[in-house]
Amino acid sequence: VFGDRDLVEVAPRRSRATVLQILAAIVAQNQALGVGRGLVSAPAMLNTALDHARRRAAHDAAVIVISDFDGADAATRETVTALARHNDVIAVLVHDPLQSDLPPSASMTVTDGELQIRLDVGRDSVRKSVSQVTQDRLKGIFAWTHELGIPVLPLSAAEDTPAQLRRLLGGLPTRHGRTAAHSQTGAALG
């Protein structure tokens, strides 16, 4: 689990404690976000985390990268390609659809964690520029599916996460907290 300041490694184990440890690390990274906290955006942390995963992942490991992929560059592609050479890699691209479809009559404040600037996205040229940069970044990551053979799953910040994951991973709607596939397995096993 990584953020703009650090990387936290959680040893892969099949246990409730490990899941809770991962969730606690995510919460801690999320709470570190925000203007005025002295946290400056560090896009290079993506490559640092991926390189760390590349060194730690054994052959035939499942490597799931959940990120907005801010800072993805040629080195990112090389590291992801190296990871995928001997492992199963899935990229989950977290994105905010508002960045590609900004409202025409709004203004917004953007920050790098230290400095802020107010953008008048009501101006057509500003709105189109922000949208284009966002769309180009997303297209570059989605292209990994065809170019690198790595599934890239879109995860919208504007929708319910569990429902999206069920849809993306092929699950059916839940009933009583279990997917239809689990219910059928349970019925078949008695």
mmCIF file with all atom_site columns, N, CA and C in Angstrom, residues 2-3 20 30 34 48 57 83 85 92 115 120 141 162 171 174:
data_model
loop_
_atom_site.group_PDB
_atom_site.id
_atom_site.type_symbol
_atom_site.label_atom_id
_atom_site.label_alt_id
_atom_site.label_comp_id
_atom_site.label_asym_id
_atom_site.label_entity_id
_atom_site.label_seq_id
_atom_site.pdbx_PDB_ins_code
_atom_site.Cartn_x
_atom_site.Cartn_y
_atom_site.Cartn_z
_atom_site.occupancy
_atom_site.B_iso_or_equiv
_atom_site.pdbx_formal_charge
_atom_site.auth_seq_id
_atom_site.auth_comp_id
_atom_site.auth_asym_id
_atom_site.auth_atom_id
_atom_site.pdbx_PDB_model_num
ATOM 1  N N  . PHE A 1 2   ? 0.713   2.109   -0.984  1.00 0.00 ? 2   PHE A N  1
ATOM 2  C CA . PHE A 1 2   ? 1.603   3.254   -1.073  1.00 0.00 ? 2   PHE A CA 1
ATOM 3  C C  . PHE A 1 2   ? 0.823   4.552   -1.224  1.00 0.00 ? 2   PHE A C  1
ATOM 4  N N  . GLY A 1 3   ? 1.474   5.612   -0.831  1.00 0.00 ? 3   GLY A N  1
ATOM 5  C CA . GLY A 1 3   ? 0.924   6.951   -0.973  1.00 0.00 ? 3   GLY A CA 1
ATOM 6  C C  . GLY A 1 3   ? 2.026   7.865   -1.458  1.00 0.00 ? 3   GLY A C  1
ATOM 7  N N  . LEU A 1 20  ? -7.327  -7.066  7.453   1.00 0.00 ? 20  LEU A N  1
ATOM 8  C CA . LEU A 1 20  ? -7.475  -5.895  8.320   1.00 0.00 ? 20  LEU A CA 1
ATOM 9  C C  . LEU A 1 20  ? -6.223  -5.023  8.299   1.00 0.00 ? 20  LEU A C  1
ATOM 10 N N  . ASN A 1 30  ? -5.017  7.201   3.147   1.00 0.00 ? 30  ASN A N  1
ATOM 11 C CA . ASN A 1 30  ? -6.111  8.098   2.776   1.00 0.00 ? 30  ASN A CA 1
ATOM 12 C C  . ASN A 1 30  ? -6.202  9.282   3.732   1.00 0.00 ? 30  ASN A C  1
ATOM 13 N N  . GLY A 1 34  ? -4.753  15.565  1.748   1.00 0.00 ? 34  GLY A N  1
ATOM 14 C CA . GLY A 1 34  ? -5.423  16.819  2.085   1.00 0.00 ? 34  GLY A CA 1
ATOM 15 C C  . GLY A 1 34  ? -4.491  18.007  2.014   1.00 0.00 ? 34  GLY A C  1
ATOM 16 N N  . THR A 1 48  ? 8.014   3.335   -7.680  1.00 0.00 ? 48  THR A N  1
ATOM 17 C CA . THR A 1 48  ? 8.688   2.763   -6.512  1.00 0.00 ? 48  THR A CA 1
ATOM 18 C C  . THR A 1 48  ? 7.915   1.546   -6.007  1.00 0.00 ? 48  THR A C  1
ATOM 19 N N  . ALA A 1 57  ? 7.461   -10.262 -5.776  1.00 0.00 ? 57  ALA A N  1
ATOM 20 C CA . ALA A 1 57  ? 6.503   -11.242 -6.308  1.00 0.00 ? 57  ALA A CA 1
ATOM 21 C C  . ALA A 1 57  ? 7.232   -12.485 -6.802  1.00 0.00 ? 57  ALA A C  1
ATOM 22 N N  . LEU A 1 83  ? 6.747   -7.515  -14.400 1.00 0.00 ? 83  LEU A N  1
ATOM 23 C CA . LEU A 1 83  ? 5.896   -8.213  -13.425 1.00 0.00 ? 83  LEU A CA 1
ATOM 24 C C  . LEU A 1 83  ? 5.043   -9.268  -14.119 1.00 0.00 ? 83  LEU A C  1
ATOM 25 N N  . ARG A 1 85  ? 5.576   -10.854 -16.835 1.00 0.00 ? 85  ARG A N  1
ATOM 26 C CA . ARG A 1 85  ? 6.325   -11.923 -17.491 1.00 0.00 ? 85  ARG A CA 1
ATOM 27 C C  . ARG A 1 85  ? 6.173   -13.249 -16.747 1.00 0.00 ? 85  ARG A C  1
ATOM 28 N N  . VAL A 1 92  ? -6.269  -2.203  -11.747 1.00 0.00 ? 92  VAL A N  1
ATOM 29 C CA . VAL A 1 92  ? -7.575  -1.611  -11.463 1.00 0.00 ? 92  VAL A CA 1
ATOM 30 C C  . VAL A 1 92  ? -7.356  -0.101  -11.464 1.00 0.00 ? 92  VAL A C  1
ATOM 31 N N  . LEU A 1 115 ? 0.290   23.602  -3.035  1.00 0.00 ? 115 LEU A N  1
ATOM 32 C CA . LEU A 1 115 ? -0.230  24.798  -3.686  1.00 0.00 ? 115 LEU A CA 1
ATOM 33 C C  . LEU A 1 115 ? -1.621  24.519  -4.230  1.00 0.00 ? 115 LEU A C  1
ATOM 34 N N  . ASP A 1 120 ? -11.220 27.953  -13.826 1.00 0.00 ? 120 ASP A N  1
ATOM 35 C CA . ASP A 1 120 ? -12.540 28.349  -14.304 1.00 0.00 ? 120 ASP A CA 1
ATOM 36 C C  . ASP A 1 120 ? -12.945 27.373  -15.406 1.00 0.00 ? 120 ASP A C  1
ATOM 37 N N  . ILE A 1 141 ? -3.405  4.072   -20.118 1.00 0.00 ? 141 ILE A N  1
ATOM 38 C CA . ILE A 1 141 ? -3.444  2.931   -19.186 1.00 0.00 ? 141 ILE A CA 1
ATOM 39 C C  . ILE A 1 141 ? -4.331  1.819   -19.745 1.00 0.00 ? 141 ILE A C  1
ATOM 40 N N  . PRO A 1 162 ? -18.357 -2.017  -4.315  1.00 0.00 ? 162 PRO A N  1
ATOM 41 C CA . PRO A 1 162 ? -18.652 -3.460  -4.351  1.00 0.00 ? 162 PRO A CA 1
ATOM 42 C C  . PRO A 1 162 ? -19.460 -3.875  -5.585  1.00 0.00 ? 162 PRO A C  1
ATOM 43 N N  . GLY A 1 171 ? -19.308 -11.414 -11.303 1.00 0.00 ? 171 GLY A N  1
ATOM 44 C CA . GLY A 1 171 ? -20.263 -11.890 -10.309 1.00 0.00 ? 171 GLY A CA 1
ATOM 45 C C  . GLY A 1 171 ? -21.667 -11.408 -10.618 1.00 0.00 ? 171 GLY A C  1
ATOM 46 N N  . THR A 1 174 ? -25.934 -9.692  -5.633  1.00 0.00 ? 174 THR A N  1
ATOM 47 C CA . THR A 1 174 ? -25.974 -10.472 -4.400  1.00 0.00 ? 174 THR A CA 1
ATOM 48 C C  . THR A 1 174 ? -27.389 -10.635 -3.879  1.00 0.00 ? 174 THR A C  1
#
